[in-house]
mmCIF file of C-alpha atoms in Angstrom:
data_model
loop_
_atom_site.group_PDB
_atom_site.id
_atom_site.type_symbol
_atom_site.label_atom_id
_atom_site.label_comp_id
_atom_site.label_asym_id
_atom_site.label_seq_id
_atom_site.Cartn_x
_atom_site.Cartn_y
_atom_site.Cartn_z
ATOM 1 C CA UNK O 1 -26.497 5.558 -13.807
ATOM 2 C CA UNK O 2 -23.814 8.009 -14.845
ATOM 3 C CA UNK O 3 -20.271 9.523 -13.578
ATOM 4 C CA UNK O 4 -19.391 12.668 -13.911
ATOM 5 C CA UNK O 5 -16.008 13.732 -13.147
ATOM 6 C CA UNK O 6 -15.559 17.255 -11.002
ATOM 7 C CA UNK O 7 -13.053 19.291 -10.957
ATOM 8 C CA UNK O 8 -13.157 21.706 -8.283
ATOM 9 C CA UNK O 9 -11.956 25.346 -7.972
ATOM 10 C CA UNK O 10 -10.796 26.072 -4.965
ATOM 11 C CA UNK O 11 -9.298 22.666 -4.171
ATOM 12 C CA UNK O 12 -5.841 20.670 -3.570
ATOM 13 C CA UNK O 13 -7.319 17.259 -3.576
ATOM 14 C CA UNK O 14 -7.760 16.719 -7.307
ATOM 15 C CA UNK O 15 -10.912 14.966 -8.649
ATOM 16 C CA UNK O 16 -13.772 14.417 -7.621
ATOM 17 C CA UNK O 17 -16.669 12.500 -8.800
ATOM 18 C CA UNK O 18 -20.460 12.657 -9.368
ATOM 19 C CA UNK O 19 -22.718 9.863 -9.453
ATOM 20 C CA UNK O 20 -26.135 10.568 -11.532
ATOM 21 C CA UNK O 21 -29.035 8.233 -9.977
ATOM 22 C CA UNK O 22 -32.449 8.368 -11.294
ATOM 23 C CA UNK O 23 -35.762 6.772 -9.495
ATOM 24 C CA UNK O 24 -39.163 7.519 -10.834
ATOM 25 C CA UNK O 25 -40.557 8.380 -7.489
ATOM 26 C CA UNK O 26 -38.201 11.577 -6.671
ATOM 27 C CA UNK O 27 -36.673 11.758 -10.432
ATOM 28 C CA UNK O 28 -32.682 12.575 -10.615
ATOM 29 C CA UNK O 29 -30.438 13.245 -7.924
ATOM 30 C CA UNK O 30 -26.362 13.428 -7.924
ATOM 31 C CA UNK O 31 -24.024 12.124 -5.114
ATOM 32 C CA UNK O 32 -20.888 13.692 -4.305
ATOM 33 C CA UNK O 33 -18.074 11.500 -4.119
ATOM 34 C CA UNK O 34 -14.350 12.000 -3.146
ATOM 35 C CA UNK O 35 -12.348 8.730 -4.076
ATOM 36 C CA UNK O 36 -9.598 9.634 -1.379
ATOM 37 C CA UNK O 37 -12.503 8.602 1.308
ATOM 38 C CA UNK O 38 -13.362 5.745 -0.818
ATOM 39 C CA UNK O 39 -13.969 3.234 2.508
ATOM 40 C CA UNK O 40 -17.001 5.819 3.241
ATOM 41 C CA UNK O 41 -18.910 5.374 -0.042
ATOM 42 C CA UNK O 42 -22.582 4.930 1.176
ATOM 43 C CA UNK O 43 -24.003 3.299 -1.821
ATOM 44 C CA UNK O 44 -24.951 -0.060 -3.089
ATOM 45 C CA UNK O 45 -23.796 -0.553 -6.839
ATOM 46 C CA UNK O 46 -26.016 -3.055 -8.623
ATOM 47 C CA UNK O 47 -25.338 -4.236 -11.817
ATOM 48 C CA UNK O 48 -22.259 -2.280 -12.500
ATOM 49 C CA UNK O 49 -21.133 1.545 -13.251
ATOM 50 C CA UNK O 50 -20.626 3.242 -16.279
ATOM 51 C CA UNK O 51 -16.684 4.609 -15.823
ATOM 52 C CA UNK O 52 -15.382 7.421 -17.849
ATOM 53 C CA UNK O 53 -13.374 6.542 -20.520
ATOM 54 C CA UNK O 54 -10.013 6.996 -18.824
ATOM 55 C CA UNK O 55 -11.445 6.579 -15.111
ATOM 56 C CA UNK O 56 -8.879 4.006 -14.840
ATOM 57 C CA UNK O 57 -5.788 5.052 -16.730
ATOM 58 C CA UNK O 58 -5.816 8.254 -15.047
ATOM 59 C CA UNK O 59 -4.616 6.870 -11.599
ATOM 60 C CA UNK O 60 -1.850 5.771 -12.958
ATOM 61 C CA UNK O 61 1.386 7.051 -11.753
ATOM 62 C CA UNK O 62 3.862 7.799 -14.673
ATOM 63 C CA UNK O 63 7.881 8.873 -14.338
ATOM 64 C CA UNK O 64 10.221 9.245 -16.736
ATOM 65 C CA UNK O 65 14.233 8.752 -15.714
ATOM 66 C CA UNK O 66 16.793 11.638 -16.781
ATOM 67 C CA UNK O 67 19.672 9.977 -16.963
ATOM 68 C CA UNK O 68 18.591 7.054 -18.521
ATOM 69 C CA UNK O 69 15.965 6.005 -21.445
ATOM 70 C CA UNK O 70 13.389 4.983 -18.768
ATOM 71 C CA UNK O 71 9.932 5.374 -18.255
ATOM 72 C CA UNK O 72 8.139 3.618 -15.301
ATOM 73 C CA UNK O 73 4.387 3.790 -14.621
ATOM 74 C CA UNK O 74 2.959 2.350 -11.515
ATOM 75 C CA UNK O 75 -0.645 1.412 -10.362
ATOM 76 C CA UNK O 76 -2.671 2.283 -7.286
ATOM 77 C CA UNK O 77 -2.396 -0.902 -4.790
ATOM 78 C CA UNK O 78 -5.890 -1.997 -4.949
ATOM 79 C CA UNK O 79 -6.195 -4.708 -1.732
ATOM 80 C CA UNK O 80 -2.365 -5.467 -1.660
ATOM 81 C CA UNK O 81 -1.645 -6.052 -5.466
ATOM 82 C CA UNK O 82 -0.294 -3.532 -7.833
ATOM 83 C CA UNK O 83 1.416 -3.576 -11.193
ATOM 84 C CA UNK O 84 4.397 -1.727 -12.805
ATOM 85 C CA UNK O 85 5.464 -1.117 -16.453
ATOM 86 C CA UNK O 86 8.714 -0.335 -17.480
ATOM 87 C CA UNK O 87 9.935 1.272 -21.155
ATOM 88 C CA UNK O 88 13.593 1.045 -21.155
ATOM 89 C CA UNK O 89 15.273 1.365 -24.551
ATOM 90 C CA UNK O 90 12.091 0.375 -25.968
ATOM 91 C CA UNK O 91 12.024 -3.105 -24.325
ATOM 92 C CA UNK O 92 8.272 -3.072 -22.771
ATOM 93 C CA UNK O 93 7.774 -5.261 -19.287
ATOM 94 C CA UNK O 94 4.748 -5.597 -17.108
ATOM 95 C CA UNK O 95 5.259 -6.876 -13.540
ATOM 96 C CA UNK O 96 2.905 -7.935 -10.833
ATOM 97 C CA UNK O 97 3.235 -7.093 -6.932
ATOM 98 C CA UNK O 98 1.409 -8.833 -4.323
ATOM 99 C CA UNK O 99 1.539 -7.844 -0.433
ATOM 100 C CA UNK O 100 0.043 -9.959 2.113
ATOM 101 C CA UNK O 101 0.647 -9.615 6.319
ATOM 102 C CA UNK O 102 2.088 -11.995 8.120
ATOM 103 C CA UNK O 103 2.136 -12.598 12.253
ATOM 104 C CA UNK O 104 5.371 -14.516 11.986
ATOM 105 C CA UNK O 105 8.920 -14.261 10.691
ATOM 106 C CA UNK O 106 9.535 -16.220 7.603
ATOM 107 C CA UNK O 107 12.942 -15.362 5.323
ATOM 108 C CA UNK O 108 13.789 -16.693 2.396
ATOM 109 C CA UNK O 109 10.344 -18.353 1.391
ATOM 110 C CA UNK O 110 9.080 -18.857 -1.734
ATOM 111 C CA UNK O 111 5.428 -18.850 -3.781
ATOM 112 C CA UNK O 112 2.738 -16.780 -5.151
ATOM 113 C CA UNK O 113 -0.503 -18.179 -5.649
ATOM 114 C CA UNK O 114 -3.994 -16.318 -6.649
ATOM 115 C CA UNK O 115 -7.158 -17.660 -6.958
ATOM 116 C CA UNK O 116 -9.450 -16.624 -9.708
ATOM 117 C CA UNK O 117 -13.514 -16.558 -9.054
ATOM 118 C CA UNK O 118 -14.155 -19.330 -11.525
ATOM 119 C CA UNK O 119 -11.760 -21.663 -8.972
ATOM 120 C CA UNK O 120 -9.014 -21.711 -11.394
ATOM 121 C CA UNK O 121 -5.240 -20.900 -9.501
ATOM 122 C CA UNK O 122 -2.337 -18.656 -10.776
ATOM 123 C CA UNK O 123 0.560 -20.326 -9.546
ATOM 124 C CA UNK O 124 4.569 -18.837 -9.625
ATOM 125 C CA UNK O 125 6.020 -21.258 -6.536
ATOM 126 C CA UNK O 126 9.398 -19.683 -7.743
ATOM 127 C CA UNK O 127 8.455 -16.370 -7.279
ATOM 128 C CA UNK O 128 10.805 -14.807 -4.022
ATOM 129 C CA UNK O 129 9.310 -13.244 -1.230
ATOM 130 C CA UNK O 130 10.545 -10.052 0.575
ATOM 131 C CA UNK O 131 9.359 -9.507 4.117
ATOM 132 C CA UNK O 132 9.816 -6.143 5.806
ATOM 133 C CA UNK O 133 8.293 -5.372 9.495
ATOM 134 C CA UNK O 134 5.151 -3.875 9.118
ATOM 135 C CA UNK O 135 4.273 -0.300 10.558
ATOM 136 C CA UNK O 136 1.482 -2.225 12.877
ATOM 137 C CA UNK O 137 2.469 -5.653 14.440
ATOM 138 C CA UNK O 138 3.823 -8.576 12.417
ATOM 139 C CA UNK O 139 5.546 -8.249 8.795
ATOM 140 C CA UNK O 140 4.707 -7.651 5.332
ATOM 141 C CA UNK O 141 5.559 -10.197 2.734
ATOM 142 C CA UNK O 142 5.603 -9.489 -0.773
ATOM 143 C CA UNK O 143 6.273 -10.999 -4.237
ATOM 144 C CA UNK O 144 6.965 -9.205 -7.432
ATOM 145 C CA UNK O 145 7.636 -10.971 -10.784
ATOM 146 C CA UNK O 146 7.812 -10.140 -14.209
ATOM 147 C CA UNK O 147 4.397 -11.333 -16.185
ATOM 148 C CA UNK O 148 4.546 -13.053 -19.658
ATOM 149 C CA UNK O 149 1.564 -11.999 -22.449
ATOM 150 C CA UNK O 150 -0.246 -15.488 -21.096
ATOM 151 C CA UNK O 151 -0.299 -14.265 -17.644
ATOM 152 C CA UNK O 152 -1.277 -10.417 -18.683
ATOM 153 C CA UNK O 153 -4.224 -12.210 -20.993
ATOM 154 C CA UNK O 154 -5.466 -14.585 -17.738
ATOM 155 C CA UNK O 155 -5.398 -11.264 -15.478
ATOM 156 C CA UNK O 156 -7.089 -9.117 -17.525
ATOM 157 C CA UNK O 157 -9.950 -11.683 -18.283
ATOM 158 C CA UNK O 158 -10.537 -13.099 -14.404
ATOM 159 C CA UNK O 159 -11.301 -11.644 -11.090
ATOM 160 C CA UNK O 160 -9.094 -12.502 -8.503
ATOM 161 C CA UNK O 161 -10.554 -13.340 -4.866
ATOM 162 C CA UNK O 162 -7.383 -14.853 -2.934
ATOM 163 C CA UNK O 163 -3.923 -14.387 -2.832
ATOM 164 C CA UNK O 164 -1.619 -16.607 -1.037
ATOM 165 C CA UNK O 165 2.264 -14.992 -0.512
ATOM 166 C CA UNK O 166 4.338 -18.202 0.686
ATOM 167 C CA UNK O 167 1.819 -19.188 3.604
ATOM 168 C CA UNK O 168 0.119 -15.804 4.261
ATOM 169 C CA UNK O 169 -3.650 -15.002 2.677
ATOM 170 C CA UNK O 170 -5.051 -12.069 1.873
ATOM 171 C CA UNK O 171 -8.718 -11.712 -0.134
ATOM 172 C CA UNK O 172 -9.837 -9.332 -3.185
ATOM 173 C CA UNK O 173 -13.250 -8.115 -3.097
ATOM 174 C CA UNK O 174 -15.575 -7.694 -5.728
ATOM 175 C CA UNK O 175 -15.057 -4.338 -7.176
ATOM 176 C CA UNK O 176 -11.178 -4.181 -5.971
ATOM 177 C CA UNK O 177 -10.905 -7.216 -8.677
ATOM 178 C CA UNK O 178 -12.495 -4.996 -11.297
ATOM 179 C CA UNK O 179 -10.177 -2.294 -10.774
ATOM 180 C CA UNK O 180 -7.241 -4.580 -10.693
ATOM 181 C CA UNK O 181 -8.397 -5.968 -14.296
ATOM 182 C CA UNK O 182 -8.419 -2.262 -15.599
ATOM 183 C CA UNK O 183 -5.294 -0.895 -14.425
ATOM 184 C CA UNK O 184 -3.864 -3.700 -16.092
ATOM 185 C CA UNK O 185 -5.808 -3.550 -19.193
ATOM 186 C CA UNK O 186 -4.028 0.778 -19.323
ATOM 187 C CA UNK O 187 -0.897 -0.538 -18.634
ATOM 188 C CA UNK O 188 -1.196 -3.461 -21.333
ATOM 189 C CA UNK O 189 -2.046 -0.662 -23.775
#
């Protein structure tokens, strides 16, 4: 199974993608894929995808500050955790954001936990949570702390399945986790 990246014409939405699949019954057939609709793709992966080289590193947002010597790239939120990288006078940081909802108000909290799939925790119970109302019902609470090369290494080499923000949960699926690995892997670059 192969990607192939499309580029079309006549088009404001940017790339799109499409996936090679072979069977020895009806021989090779390609399916069309937009990633914007990504909640509608129809197939089943098994045993993984072959990416394009810079699949990855190419949804990463990238701006660069005028005034200052800053350059900040940012990653797609990929089931409420992100990360950002900062350049500024050529000191290099890497943080992590994690958004979770919540059905009641809690200020002031503390503590970030994620579970990795091998059972093993990532634990910051210093971290400080921001909670904003959410555009639905209930709030949004979210931590964001800076990572050190030790935590970079342990999220690049696990997939994450929970995340706990103070006493709200929110889960990671399977292929979310990959991505989450890789964007961190372009940024760590």
């Amino acid at each position: 199974m192969e990607i192939f990246e499309i580029v079309p014409k006549y088009s404001f939405s940017g790339k799109e993608y499409a996936i090679e699949i072979e069977n020895s019954e009806i021989g090779k057939i390609f399916y069309k894929y937009d990633p914007k609709y990504e909640h509608s793709f129809e197939l089943e992966v098994v045993g993984g995808l072959d990416y394009p080289t810079d699949f990855f590193c190419s949804k990463i947002e990238h701006q660069k500050d005028k005034f200052e010597d800053k350059e900040t790239f940012f990653t797609p939120y990929e089931n409420g955790i992100s990360f950002m990288k900062t350049i500024e006078k050529g000191k290099t940081s890497i943080y992590l954001s994690v958004r979770v909802n919540g059905s009641t108000l809690n200020v002031g909290k503390k503590g970030l936990n994620i579970l990795f799939e091998d059972g093993t925790k990532f634990t910051k119970a210093e971290a400080s949570i921001d909670t904003k109302v959410s555009s639905g019902s209930g709030y949004i609470y979210s931590a964001f702390i800076q990572l050190t090369q030790a935590d970079i290494k342990l999220l690049t080499e696990k997939n994450i399945t929970d995340t706990r923000v103070y006493i709200y949960d929110g889960t990671v699926d399977k292929d979310s986790a990959k991505k989450i690995r890789e964007y961190l892997k372009c940024l760590n670059k």
